[in-house]
Coordinates of C-alpha atoms in Angstrom, one line a residue:
M1279 CA 27.6 -2.4 71.5
G1280 CA 30.6 -1.2 74.3
R1281 CA 31.6 -4.6 74.6
L1282 CA 32.3 -5.4 70.6
C1283 CA 33.9 -1.6 71.5
C1284 CA 35.9 -2.7 74.1
L1285 CA 37.1 -6.2 72.0
D1286 CA 37.8 -3.9 69.1
F1287 CA 40.1 -1.4 71.3
A1288 CA 42.0 -4.3 73.0
R1289 CA 42.3 -5.8 69.6
R1290 CA 44.1 -3.0 67.8
G1291 CA 46.1 -2.7 70.7
A1292 CA 46.9 -5.8 70.8
I1293 CA 47.7 -5.6 66.5
L1294 CA 50.3 -2.4 67.9
G1295 CA 51.5 -4.0 70.9
L1296 CA 52.8 -7.0 68.0
L1297 CA 54.8 -4.1 66.5
L1298 CA 56.3 -3.0 69.0
S1299 CA 58.6 -6.0 70.6
V1300 CA 59.2 -6.3 66.1
V1301 CA 60.9 -3.7 65.6
A1302 CA 62.0 -3.9 69.3
F1303 CA 63.2 -7.5 69.0
A1304 CA 65.5 -5.8 65.6
A1305 CA 67.0 -3.1 67.4
H1306 CA 68.2 -5.7 70.0
A1307 CA 68.9 -7.9 67.4
L1308 CA 71.9 -5.8 66.3
T1309 CA 75.5 -6.1 68.6
F1310 CA 78.0 -3.2 68.7
P1311 CA 81.3 -3.2 69.8
E1312 CA 82.8 -1.7 73.4
L1313 CA 84.3 2.0 72.7
T1314 CA 86.8 1.7 74.2
G1315 CA 88.4 5.3 72.9
R1316 CA 87.2 7.5 70.6
V1317 CA 88.8 5.5 67.7
V1318 CA 87.4 2.4 67.1
D1319 CA 88.7 -0.3 64.6
D1320 CA 86.8 -3.5 65.2
A1321 CA 87.6 -4.2 61.7
G1322 CA 90.8 -4.1 61.5
I1323 CA 91.7 -1.2 59.2
L1324 CA 94.5 0.7 61.0
D1325 CA 97.8 0.7 62.1
P1326 CA 98.9 2.3 65.8
A1327 CA 100.5 4.9 64.6
T1328 CA 96.7 6.5 62.6
K1329 CA 95.2 5.1 65.6
A1330 CA 97.1 6.7 68.0
G1331 CA 96.8 10.3 66.1
L1332 CA 93.9 10.5 65.2
E1333 CA 92.4 9.5 69.1
R1334 CA 94.6 12.6 70.3
K1335 CA 93.1 14.8 67.7
L1336 CA 89.4 13.8 69.0
A1337 CA 90.3 14.5 72.3
E1338 CA 92.3 17.9 71.9
F1339 CA 88.5 18.3 69.8
Q1340 CA 86.7 17.3 72.1
T1341 CA 88.6 19.7 74.9
K1342 CA 88.4 22.8 73.0
T1343 CA 84.5 22.5 72.2
T1344 CA 83.0 20.0 74.1
G1345 CA 81.8 17.9 71.9
Q1346 CA 82.3 14.3 70.7
L1347 CA 83.4 13.1 67.4
V1348 CA 84.5 9.3 67.5
V1349 CA 85.5 7.5 64.1
V1350 CA 84.2 3.7 64.5
T1351 CA 84.9 0.5 61.7
L1352 CA 82.7 -2.3 61.4
K1353 CA 84.1 -6.3 60.3
S1354 CA 79.1 -6.3 59.4
L1355 CA 76.3 -4.1 60.0
Q1356 CA 74.4 -7.2 60.6
G1357 CA 72.2 -7.7 57.5
T1358 CA 70.9 -3.4 58.2
S1359 CA 71.4 -0.8 57.0
I1360 CA 74.1 1.5 57.8
E1361 CA 71.9 4.1 59.0
D1362 CA 69.5 2.7 61.4
Y1363 CA 72.7 1.1 62.1
G1364 CA 74.2 4.5 62.9
Y1365 CA 71.7 5.5 64.6
Q1366 CA 71.0 3.2 66.9
L1367 CA 74.6 2.9 68.0
G1368 CA 75.0 6.7 69.0
R1369 CA 72.4 6.2 71.0
H1370 CA 73.9 2.6 72.6
W1371 CA 77.0 4.4 72.8
Q1372 CA 75.8 8.1 73.6
I1373 CA 78.0 10.1 72.3
G1374 CA 78.0 13.2 73.6
Q1375 CA 76.9 15.6 76.3
K1376 CA 73.3 15.0 77.8
E1377 CA 72.5 18.7 77.4
K1378 CA 74.2 19.6 74.2
N1379 CA 74.0 16.6 71.9
T1380 CA 76.9 17.2 70.4
G1381 CA 78.0 14.5 69.4
A1382 CA 79.0 12.5 65.5
L1383 CA 80.0 9.4 64.8
L1384 CA 82.6 8.9 61.3
I1385 CA 81.2 5.1 60.7
V1386 CA 83.5 2.8 57.7
A1387 CA 81.7 -0.4 56.7
P1388 CA 84.3 -1.7 54.9
N1389 CA 82.9 -5.0 54.0
E1390 CA 79.6 -3.1 52.9
R1391 CA 82.0 -0.4 51.1
K1392 CA 79.7 1.9 53.1
V1393 CA 80.8 5.5 55.1
R1394 CA 78.2 7.4 57.0
I1395 CA 78.3 10.7 59.7
E1396 CA 75.6 10.4 61.4
V1397 CA 74.7 13.7 63.6
G1398 CA 73.9 14.5 67.2
Y1399 CA 71.0 16.3 68.0
G1400 CA 73.7 19.7 68.8
F1401 CA 75.2 19.3 65.6
E1402 CA 72.7 19.6 63.0
G1403 CA 72.6 22.2 63.2
T1404 CA 76.6 23.2 61.7
L1405 CA 76.8 18.8 60.8
T1406 CA 74.2 19.1 58.7
D1407 CA 73.4 16.9 55.8
A1408 CA 74.4 18.6 53.1
V1409 CA 77.1 19.4 54.6
S1410 CA 77.7 15.5 55.6
K1411 CA 76.9 14.4 51.9
L1412 CA 79.8 17.6 50.3
I1413 CA 82.5 16.3 53.5
I1414 CA 81.5 12.4 52.3
E1415 CA 82.0 12.9 47.8
N1416 CA 84.1 15.3 48.4
S1417 CA 86.8 14.5 50.8
I1418 CA 86.6 11.1 51.8
I1419 CA 85.0 8.4 49.7
P1420 CA 87.9 9.0 46.4
R1421 CA 90.4 8.5 49.6
L1422 CA 88.7 5.6 50.0
R1423 CA 87.8 4.1 45.8
V1424 CA 92.0 3.7 46.0
N1425 CA 92.8 2.0 48.6
D1426 CA 93.3 4.4 51.1
L1427 CA 91.1 4.3 53.9
A1428 CA 93.6 6.1 57.5
G1429 CA 93.4 8.7 54.2
G1430 CA 89.6 9.1 53.8
I1431 CA 88.7 9.0 57.4
G1432 CA 91.8 11.4 59.1
R1433 CA 90.3 13.6 56.5
G1434 CA 86.9 12.9 56.8
V1435 CA 88.4 14.1 61.4
D1436 CA 90.2 17.0 60.3
D1437 CA 87.0 18.2 57.3
I1438 CA 84.2 17.6 60.3
I1439 CA 86.4 19.1 63.1
Q1440 CA 86.4 22.5 60.8
A1441 CA 82.5 22.3 59.9
V1442 CA 81.0 22.4 63.6
S1443 CA 84.2 24.0 64.8
V1444 CA 86.4 26.4 63.3
D1445 CA 84.0 27.4 59.5
S1446 CA 80.9 26.2 59.9
E1447 CA 79.3 28.3 57.9
E1448 CA 81.8 28.7 55.4
W1449 CA 80.9 24.6 54.9
K1450 CA 77.4 25.4 54.6
A1451 CA 77.3 28.1 51.7
R1452 CA 79.8 25.0 49.8
A1453 CA 77.6 22.5 50.1
K1454 CA 74.3 25.4 49.2
Q1455 CA 76.4 25.6 46.3
R1456 CA 76.1 22.1 45.1
P1457 CA 73.0 21.0 42.2
D1458 CA 70.5 19.4 43.7
D1459 CA 71.0 15.7 43.3
E1460 CA 68.1 13.6 41.9
P1461 CA 65.9 11.7 44.1
S1462 CA 67.1 8.7 45.1
L1463 CA 65.4 4.3 44.9
L1464 CA 65.2 4.8 49.0
D1465 CA 63.8 8.5 48.8
V1466 CA 61.2 8.2 46.4
L1467 CA 60.1 4.5 48.2
A1468 CA 60.2 6.5 51.7
L1469 CA 58.1 9.4 50.3
L1470 CA 55.6 6.1 48.9
F1471 CA 55.0 5.0 51.4
F1472 CA 53.9 7.4 54.0
L1473 CA 51.8 8.3 51.3
F1474 CA 50.2 5.0 51.5
I1475 CA 50.2 5.1 55.6
L1476 CA 48.1 8.6 55.4
F1477 CA 45.8 7.0 52.7
M1478 CA 45.5 4.2 55.7
I1479 CA 45.0 6.8 58.0
V1480 CA 42.5 8.7 56.1
R1481 CA 40.3 6.1 55.6
S1482 CA 40.3 4.8 58.1
V1483 CA 39.3 7.9 60.1
A1484 CA 36.7 8.4 57.1
S1485 CA 35.1 5.6 58.0
R1486 CA 34.9 5.4 61.2
G1487 CA 33.0 8.7 59.9
R1488 CA 30.5 6.6 58.7
G1489 CA 29.9 4.0 61.6
Y1490 CA 28.8 7.4 62.5
A1491 CA 26.2 8.6 60.6
Q1492 CA 24.7 4.8 60.5
T1493 CA 24.5 4.0 64.3
G1494 CA 24.5 7.6 66.0
A1495 CA 26.6 6.8 68.2
G1496 CA 29.3 5.3 67.7
P1497 CA 31.5 3.2 65.2
R1498 CA 30.3 0.2 63.3
R1499 CA 31.2 -2.8 63.9
G1500 CA 34.0 -3.6 62.3
S1501 CA 35.5 0.1 61.5
R1502 CA 38.6 0.8 62.7
G1503 CA 40.7 3.3 63.7
P1504 CA 44.7 4.2 62.8
I1505 CA 46.5 2.2 63.4
F1506 CA 51.1 3.7 64.2
I1507 CA 53.3 2.3 62.8
P1508 CA 56.7 3.1 64.7
I1509 CA 59.6 4.2 61.8
P1510 CA 63.3 2.9 63.1
G1511 CA 65.3 6.4 63.4
S1512 CA 62.0 8.4 63.9
W1513 CA 61.4 7.8 67.5
G1514 CA 63.4 10.3 70.3
S1515 CA 62.4 12.6 67.4
S1516 CA 62.3 15.6 70.5
G1517 CA 65.8 15.4 71.3
S1518 CA 65.1 13.8 74.5
S1519 CA 68.5 12.2 75.5
W1520 CA 68.9 8.9 76.9
S1521 CA 70.7 9.1 80.7
G1522 CA 73.7 8.4 81.5
G1523 CA 77.0 7.6 79.6
F1524 CA 77.9 4.4 78.1
P1525 CA 80.9 3.3 80.5
G1526 CA 83.9 1.9 78.1
G1527 CA 87.7 1.6 78.8
G1528 CA 90.6 4.2 78.6
G1529 CA 89.0 5.9 80.9
F1530 CA 86.2 7.3 77.6
S1531 CA 82.6 7.1 77.1
G1532 CA 79.3 9.1 75.2
G1533 CA 78.2 11.5 77.8
G1534 CA 74.6 10.8 77.5
G1535 CA 73.5 13.0 73.9
S1536 CA 71.2 11.3 71.7
F1537 CA 70.9 11.7 68.4
G1538 CA 67.8 11.1 65.6
G1539 CA 69.0 9.8 63.0
G1540 CA 70.1 13.1 61.3
G1541 CA 73.6 12.9 58.9
A1542 CA 75.0 11.3 55.1
S1543 CA 75.8 8.3 53.7
G1544 CA 78.0 7.1 51.3
S1545 CA 79.5 4.4 48.8
W1546 CA 82.1 3.5 46.8

């Protein structure tokens, strides 16, 4: 019986290891633009004057608050969602101070017509998901829809800076006044997936209990313990930071900050 238990445990460990390898491979399969400054225009949609103006504004914001806000435009999301790409990009670049995790990204993917504000752990109390969504829907998307990409990005930067350093309480109050949105299809699917995993865990625990009752010693042959499936975006929820900073050109680099998937997205 002990040998069977060891084999069953080894089999479950092998399955979990395979799942982790698949997720790790998927994460590493993404490529990221180089962090060359506070504005990384990988999609080439900003003229030099606009880019220089944003750089100055973002540098001043960092000097006054020690927070880091980076604007990035992307050629492609490489087949993944902007939420997953933004979370992984923030961690790859390590935007924000390591001790405070006060980093944020304003991401625009013009080919997929997606925009996202990705928020580091340290800004989640001020730049909440609701505030991020308010900025995207009221300030950024209306301008992107009329092809004013520079205007949408510039207004988004202004509002993010205000929300985290000047009028944070006012922004949160404005976000609360908005009517509650209907749950999106993604939210519904995520809830169903969570309920399915919970059901599998409960069933597995109940099966193990019956095995103990039948043998009086251990789980019956064929019973299985809960299988935990890692979900991208859930790693690092304790707020721990990656060490060091990501070297970038122009004397700018991330400060070691960490991200947990906070923020909001939109389409135009």
